[in-house]
Coordinates of C-alpha atoms in Angstrom, one line a residue:
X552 CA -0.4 5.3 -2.9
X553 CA 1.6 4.7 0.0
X554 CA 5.2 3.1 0.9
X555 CA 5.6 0.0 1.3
X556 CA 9.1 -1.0 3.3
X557 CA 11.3 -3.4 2.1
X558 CA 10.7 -6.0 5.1
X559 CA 6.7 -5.8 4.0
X560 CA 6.7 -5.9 0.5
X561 CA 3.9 -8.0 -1.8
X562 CA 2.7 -7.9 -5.0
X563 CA 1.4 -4.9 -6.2
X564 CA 1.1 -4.9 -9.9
X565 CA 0.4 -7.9 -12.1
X566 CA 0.9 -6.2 -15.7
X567 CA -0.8 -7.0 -18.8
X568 CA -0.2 -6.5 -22.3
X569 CA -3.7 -6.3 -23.5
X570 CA -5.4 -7.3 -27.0
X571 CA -8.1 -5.3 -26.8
X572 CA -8.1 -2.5 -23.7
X573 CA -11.7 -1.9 -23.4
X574 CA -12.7 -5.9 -23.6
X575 CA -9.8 -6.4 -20.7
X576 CA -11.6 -3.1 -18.4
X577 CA -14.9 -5.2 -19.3
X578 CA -13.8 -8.1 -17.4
X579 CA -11.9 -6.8 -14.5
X580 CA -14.4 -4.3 -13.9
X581 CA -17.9 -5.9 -15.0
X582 CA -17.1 -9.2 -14.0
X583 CA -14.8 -9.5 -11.4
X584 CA -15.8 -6.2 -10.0
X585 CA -12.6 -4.3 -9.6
X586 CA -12.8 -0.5 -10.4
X587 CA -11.1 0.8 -13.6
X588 CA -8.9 3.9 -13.7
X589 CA -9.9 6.7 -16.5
X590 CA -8.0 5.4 -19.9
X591 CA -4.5 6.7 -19.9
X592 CA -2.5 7.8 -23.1
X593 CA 0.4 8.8 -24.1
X594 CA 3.2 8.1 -26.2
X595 CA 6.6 5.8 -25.5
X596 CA 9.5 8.2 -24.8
X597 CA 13.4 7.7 -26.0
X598 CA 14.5 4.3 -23.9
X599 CA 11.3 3.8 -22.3
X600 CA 10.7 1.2 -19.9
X601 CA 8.5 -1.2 -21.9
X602 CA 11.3 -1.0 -24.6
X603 CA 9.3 0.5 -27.4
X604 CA 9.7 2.1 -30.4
X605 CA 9.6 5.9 -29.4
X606 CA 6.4 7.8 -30.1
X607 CA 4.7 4.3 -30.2
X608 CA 1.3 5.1 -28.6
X609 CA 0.3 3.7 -25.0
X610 CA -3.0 3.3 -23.8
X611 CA -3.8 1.5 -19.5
X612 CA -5.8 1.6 -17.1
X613 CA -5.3 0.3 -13.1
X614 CA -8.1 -2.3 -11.9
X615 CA -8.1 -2.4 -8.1
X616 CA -10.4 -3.1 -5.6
X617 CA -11.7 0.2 -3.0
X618 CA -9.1 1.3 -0.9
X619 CA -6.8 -1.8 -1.7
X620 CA -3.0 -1.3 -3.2
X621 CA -2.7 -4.6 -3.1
X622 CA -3.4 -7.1 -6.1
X623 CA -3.9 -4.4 -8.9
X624 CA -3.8 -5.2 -13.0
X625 CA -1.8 -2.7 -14.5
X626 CA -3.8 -3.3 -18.2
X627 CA -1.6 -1.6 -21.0
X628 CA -2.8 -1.7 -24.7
X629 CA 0.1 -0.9 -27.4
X630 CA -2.6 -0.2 -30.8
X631 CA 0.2 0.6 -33.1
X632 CA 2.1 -2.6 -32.3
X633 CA 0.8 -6.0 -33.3
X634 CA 1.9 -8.5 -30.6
X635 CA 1.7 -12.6 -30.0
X636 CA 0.3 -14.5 -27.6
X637 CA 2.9 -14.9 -24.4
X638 CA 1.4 -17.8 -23.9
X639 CA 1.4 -19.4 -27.7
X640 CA -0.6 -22.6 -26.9
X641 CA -4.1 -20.9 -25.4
X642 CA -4.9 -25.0 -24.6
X643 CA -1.9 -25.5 -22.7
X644 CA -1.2 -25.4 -19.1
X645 CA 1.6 -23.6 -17.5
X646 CA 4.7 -21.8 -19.0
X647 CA 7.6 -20.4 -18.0
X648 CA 7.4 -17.3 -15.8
X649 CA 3.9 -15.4 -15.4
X650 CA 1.0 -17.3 -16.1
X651 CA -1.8 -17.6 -13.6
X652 CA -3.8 -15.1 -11.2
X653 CA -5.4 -16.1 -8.3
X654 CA -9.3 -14.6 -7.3
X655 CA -10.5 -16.0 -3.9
X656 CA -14.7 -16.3 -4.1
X657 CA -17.1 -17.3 -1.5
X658 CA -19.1 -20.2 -3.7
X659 CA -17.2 -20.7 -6.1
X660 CA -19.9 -22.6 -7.9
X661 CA -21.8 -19.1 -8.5
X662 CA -19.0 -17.3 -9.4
X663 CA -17.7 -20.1 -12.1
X664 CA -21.3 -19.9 -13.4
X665 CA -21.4 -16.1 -13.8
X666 CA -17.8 -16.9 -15.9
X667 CA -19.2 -18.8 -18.0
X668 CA -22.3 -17.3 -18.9
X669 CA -20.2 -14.4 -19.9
X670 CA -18.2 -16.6 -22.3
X671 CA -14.9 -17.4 -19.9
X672 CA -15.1 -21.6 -19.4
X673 CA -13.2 -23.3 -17.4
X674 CA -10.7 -26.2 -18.1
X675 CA -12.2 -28.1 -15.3
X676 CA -15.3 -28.9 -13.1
X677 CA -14.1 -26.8 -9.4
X678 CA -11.7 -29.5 -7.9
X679 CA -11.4 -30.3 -4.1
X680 CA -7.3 -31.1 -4.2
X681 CA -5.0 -31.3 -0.7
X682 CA -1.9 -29.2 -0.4
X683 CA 0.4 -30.3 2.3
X684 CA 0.0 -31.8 5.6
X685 CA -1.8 -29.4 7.1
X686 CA -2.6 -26.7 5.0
X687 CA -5.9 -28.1 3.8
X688 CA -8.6 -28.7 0.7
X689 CA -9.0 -25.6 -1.0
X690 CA -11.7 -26.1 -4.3
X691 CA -10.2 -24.5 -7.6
X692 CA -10.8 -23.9 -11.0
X693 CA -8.9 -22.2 -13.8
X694 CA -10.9 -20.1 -16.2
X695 CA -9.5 -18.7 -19.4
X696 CA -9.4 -15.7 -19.2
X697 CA -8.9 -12.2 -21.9
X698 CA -4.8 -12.2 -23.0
X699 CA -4.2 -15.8 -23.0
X700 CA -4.3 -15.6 -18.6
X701 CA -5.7 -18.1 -16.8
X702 CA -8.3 -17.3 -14.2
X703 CA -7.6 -19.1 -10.9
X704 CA -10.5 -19.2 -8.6
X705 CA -10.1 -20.6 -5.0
X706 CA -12.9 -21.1 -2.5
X707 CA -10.9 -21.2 0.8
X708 CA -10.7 -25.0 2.9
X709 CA -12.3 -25.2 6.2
X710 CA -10.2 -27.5 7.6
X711 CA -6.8 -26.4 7.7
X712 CA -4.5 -26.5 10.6
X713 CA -2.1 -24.1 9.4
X714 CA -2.1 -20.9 11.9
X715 CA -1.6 -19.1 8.5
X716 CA -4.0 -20.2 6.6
X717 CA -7.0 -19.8 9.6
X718 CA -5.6 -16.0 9.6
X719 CA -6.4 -15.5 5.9
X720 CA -9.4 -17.4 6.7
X721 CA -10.4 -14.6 8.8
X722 CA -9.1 -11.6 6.6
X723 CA -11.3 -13.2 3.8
X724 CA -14.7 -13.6 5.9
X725 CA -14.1 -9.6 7.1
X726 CA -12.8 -7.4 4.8
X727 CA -15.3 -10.0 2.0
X728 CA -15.1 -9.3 -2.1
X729 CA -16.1 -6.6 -4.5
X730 CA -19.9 -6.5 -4.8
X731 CA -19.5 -9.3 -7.6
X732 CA -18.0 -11.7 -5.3
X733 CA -14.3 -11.2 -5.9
X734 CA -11.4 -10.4 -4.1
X735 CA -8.3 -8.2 -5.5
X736 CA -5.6 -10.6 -6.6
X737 CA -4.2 -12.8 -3.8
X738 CA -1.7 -15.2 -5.4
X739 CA 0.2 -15.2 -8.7
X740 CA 1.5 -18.1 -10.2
X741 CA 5.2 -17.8 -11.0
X742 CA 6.8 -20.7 -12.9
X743 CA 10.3 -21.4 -12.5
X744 CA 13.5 -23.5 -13.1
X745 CA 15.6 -22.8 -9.7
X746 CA 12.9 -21.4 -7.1
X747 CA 15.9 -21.3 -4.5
X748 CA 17.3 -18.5 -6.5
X749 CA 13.4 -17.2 -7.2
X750 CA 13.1 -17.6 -3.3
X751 CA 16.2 -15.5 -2.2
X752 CA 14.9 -12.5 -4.3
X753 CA 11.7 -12.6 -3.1
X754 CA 13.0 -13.3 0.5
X755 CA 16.2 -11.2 0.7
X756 CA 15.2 -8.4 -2.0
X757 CA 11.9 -7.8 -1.4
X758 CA 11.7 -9.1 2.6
X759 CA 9.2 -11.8 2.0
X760 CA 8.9 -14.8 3.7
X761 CA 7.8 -18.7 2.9
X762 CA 4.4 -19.2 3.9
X763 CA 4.8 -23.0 2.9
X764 CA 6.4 -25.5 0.6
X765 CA 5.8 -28.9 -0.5
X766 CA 5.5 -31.3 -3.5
X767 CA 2.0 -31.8 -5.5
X768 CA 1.6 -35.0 -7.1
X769 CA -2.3 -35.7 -7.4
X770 CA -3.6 -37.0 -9.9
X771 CA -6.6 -34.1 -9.2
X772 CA -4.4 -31.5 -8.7
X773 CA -2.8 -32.3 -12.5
X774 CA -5.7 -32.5 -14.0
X775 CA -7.3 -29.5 -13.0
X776 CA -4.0 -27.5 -13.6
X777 CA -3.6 -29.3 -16.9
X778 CA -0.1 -30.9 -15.9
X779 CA 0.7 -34.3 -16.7
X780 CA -1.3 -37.1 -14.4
X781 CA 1.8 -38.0 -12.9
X782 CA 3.9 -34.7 -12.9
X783 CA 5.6 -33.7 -9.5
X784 CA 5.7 -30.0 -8.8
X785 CA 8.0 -28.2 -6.4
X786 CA 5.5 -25.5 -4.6
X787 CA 7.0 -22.3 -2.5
X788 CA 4.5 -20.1 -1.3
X789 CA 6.2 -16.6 -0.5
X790 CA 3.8 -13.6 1.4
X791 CA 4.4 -10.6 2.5
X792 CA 3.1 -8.5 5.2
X793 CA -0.7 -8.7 3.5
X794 CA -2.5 -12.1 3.2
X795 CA -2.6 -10.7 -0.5
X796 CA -0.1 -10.1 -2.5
X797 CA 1.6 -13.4 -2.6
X798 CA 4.0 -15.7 -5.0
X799 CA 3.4 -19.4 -5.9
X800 CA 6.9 -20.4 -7.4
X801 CA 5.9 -23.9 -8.9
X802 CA 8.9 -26.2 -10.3
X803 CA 8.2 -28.5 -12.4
X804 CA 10.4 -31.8 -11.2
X805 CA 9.8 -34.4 -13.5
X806 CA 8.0 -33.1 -16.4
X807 CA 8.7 -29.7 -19.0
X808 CA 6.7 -26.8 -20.0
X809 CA 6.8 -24.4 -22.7
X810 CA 9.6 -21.5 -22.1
X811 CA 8.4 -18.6 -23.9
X812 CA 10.3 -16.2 -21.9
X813 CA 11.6 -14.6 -24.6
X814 CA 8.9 -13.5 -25.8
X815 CA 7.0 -12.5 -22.4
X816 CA 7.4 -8.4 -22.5
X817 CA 5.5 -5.8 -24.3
X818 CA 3.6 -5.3 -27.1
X819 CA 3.1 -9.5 -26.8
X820 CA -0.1 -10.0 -25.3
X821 CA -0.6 -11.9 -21.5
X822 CA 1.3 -11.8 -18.2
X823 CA 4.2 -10.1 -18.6
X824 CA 5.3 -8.6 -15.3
X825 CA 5.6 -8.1 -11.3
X826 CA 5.4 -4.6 -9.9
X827 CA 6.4 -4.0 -6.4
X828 CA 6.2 -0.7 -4.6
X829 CA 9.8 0.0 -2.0
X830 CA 11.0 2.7 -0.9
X831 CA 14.7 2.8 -2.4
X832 CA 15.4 0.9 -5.6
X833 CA 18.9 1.9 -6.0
X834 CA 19.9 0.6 -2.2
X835 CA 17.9 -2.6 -3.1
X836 CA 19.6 -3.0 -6.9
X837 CA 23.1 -2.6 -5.4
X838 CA 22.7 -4.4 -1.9
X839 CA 21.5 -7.9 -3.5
X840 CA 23.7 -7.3 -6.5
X841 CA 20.5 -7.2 -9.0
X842 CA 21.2 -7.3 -12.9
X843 CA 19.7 -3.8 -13.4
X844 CA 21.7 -0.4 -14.0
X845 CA 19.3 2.0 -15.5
X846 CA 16.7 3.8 -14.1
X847 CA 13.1 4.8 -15.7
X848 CA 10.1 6.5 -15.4
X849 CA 6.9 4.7 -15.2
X850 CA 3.7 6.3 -15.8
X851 CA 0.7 5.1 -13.7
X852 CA -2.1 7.3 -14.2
X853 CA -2.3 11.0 -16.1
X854 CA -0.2 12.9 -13.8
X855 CA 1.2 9.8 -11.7
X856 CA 4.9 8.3 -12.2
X857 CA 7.1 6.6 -9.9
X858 CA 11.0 6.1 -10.6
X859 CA 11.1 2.4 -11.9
X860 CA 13.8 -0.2 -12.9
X861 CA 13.3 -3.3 -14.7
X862 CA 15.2 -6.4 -14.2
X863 CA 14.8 -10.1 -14.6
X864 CA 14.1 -12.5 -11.7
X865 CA 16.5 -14.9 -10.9
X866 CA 15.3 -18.7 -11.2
X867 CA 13.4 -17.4 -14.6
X868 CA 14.6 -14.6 -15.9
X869 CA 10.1 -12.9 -15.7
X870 CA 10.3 -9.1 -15.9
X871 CA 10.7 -7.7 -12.5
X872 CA 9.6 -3.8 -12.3
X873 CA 10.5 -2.4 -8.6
X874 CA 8.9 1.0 -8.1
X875 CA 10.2 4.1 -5.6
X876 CA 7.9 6.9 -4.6

């Protein structure tokens, strides 16, 4: 695994607190068509980084498309801990912090279908919604997914006039999906209450940039995303140097959602955490003044660790885990 500098960073790691670790691999792997790591285990040490109980036992694994660092699912299983649902209400739509991941599919018709037939439905029929001025009408779905996560699919518009979004256009249509029609992760939904403090981390912390922002008020857009038909949502899109790897910050204006942020860190089951790989987490921590002081280790794979700190993410306080090689 390479470096990534600090002026180019994007999301590397969603992280997962799993239920069950082989029914997770199942999906990932056999469905979405990412490739699974050999099962990892080993046992929490004294002030570990998932904050623990030492000698608890850990078991992950690392989905990721061929050749991609870009977009992985860390999946860690705690079988000695009994954890809730992050996201308590299964039937509800978005919460506070980590809730969504973001799959971009050629027909998404096909690939909804091959969902369901292997028990994931969807809340929705695939929607045809308009995001900005000129960004254009992407067609989406959200599938529940294993852990309480909901499955975003996107089948790219055709008709944008954003320079950006023509580019991605391209990267899709040549590097194409794993052989069951998916990409790696391209977008995470990140729910906050202040995204112009979630934007200046991103931005100034991590050197990404706003692709885009704007207000979605659709009644279609609600209804597919299970907000209310007249809710108004603040959305920043923040990228990186990769078309992959990017942020949705969404702000909920005139409407609430549930904050479990409490209880979104291990052994609860869903979305817990963002992993980004830079090449000095101390210079970072101290530069932008970031609410974290001690240092970890953070086992990857059997014989793989990276130095590691955890912090929460300003505008929502999600777990934040910045990785050095």
């Amino acid at each position: 695994m390479s470096k990534i500098a600090a002026n180019q960073a994007q999301l590397n790691f969603a992280m997962v607190c799993v239920e069950n670790l082989a029914q997770s691999i199942k999906f990932y792997s056999g469905i979405i068509g990412l490739k699974a790591s050999p099962v990892f285990e080993y046992n929490a040490e004294e002030n570990n980084i998932w904050n623990v109980p030492q000698g608890i036992q850990i078991r992950q694994s690392i989905c990721r498309r061929e050749e991609s660092e870009i977009g992985q699912l860390l999946l860690i299983e705690f079988p000695d801990l009994r954890g809730e649902y992050i996201r308590s209400n299964l039937n509800a739509g978005m919460i506070r912090g980590f809730w969504n991941i973001n799959f971009y599919v050629k027909d998404i018709v096909k690939s909804l279908e091959v969902l369901e037939s292997k028990g994931y439905f969807s809340w929705s029929k695939p929607a045809e919604h308009q995001i900005g001025d000129n960004v254009g009408t992407p067609i989406e779905v959200i599938v529940d997914g294993p852990d309480g996560i909901a499955i975003n699919l996107v089948q790219l518009p055709k008709n944008s006039e954003n320079e950006s979004i023509q580019e991605m256009c391209k990267f899709f249509n040549t590097n194409g999906t794993t052989e069951k029609g998916f990409t790696e992760i391209v977008t995470t939904s990140h729910c906050v209450s202040d995204t112009q403090a979630a934007k200046e981390f991103y931005s100034k912390a991590l050197g990404m940039h706003q692709m885009f922002s704007d207000e979605l008020s659709s009644k279609i857009s609600n209804q597919f995303l299970r907000r209310p038909d007249d809710g108004r949502t603040l959305i920043t899109f923040m990228q990186g140097s990769h078309f992959y790897g990017k942020i949705a910050l969404s702000e909920p204006i005139n409407y609430s959602v549930p904050n479990n942020i409490s209880n979104a860190c291990p052994p609860n089951i869903g979305y817990f955490g963002q992993g980004f790989l830079i090449p000095d987490i101390q210079k970072v921590i101290s530069e932008h003044d970031l609410n974290s002081t001690q240092q970890y280790f953070m086992h990857l794979e059997k014989d793989h660790g990276l130095k590691a700190a955890r912090l929460e993410c300003p505008g929502s306080e999600a777990l934040i885990y910045l990785l050095e090689e």
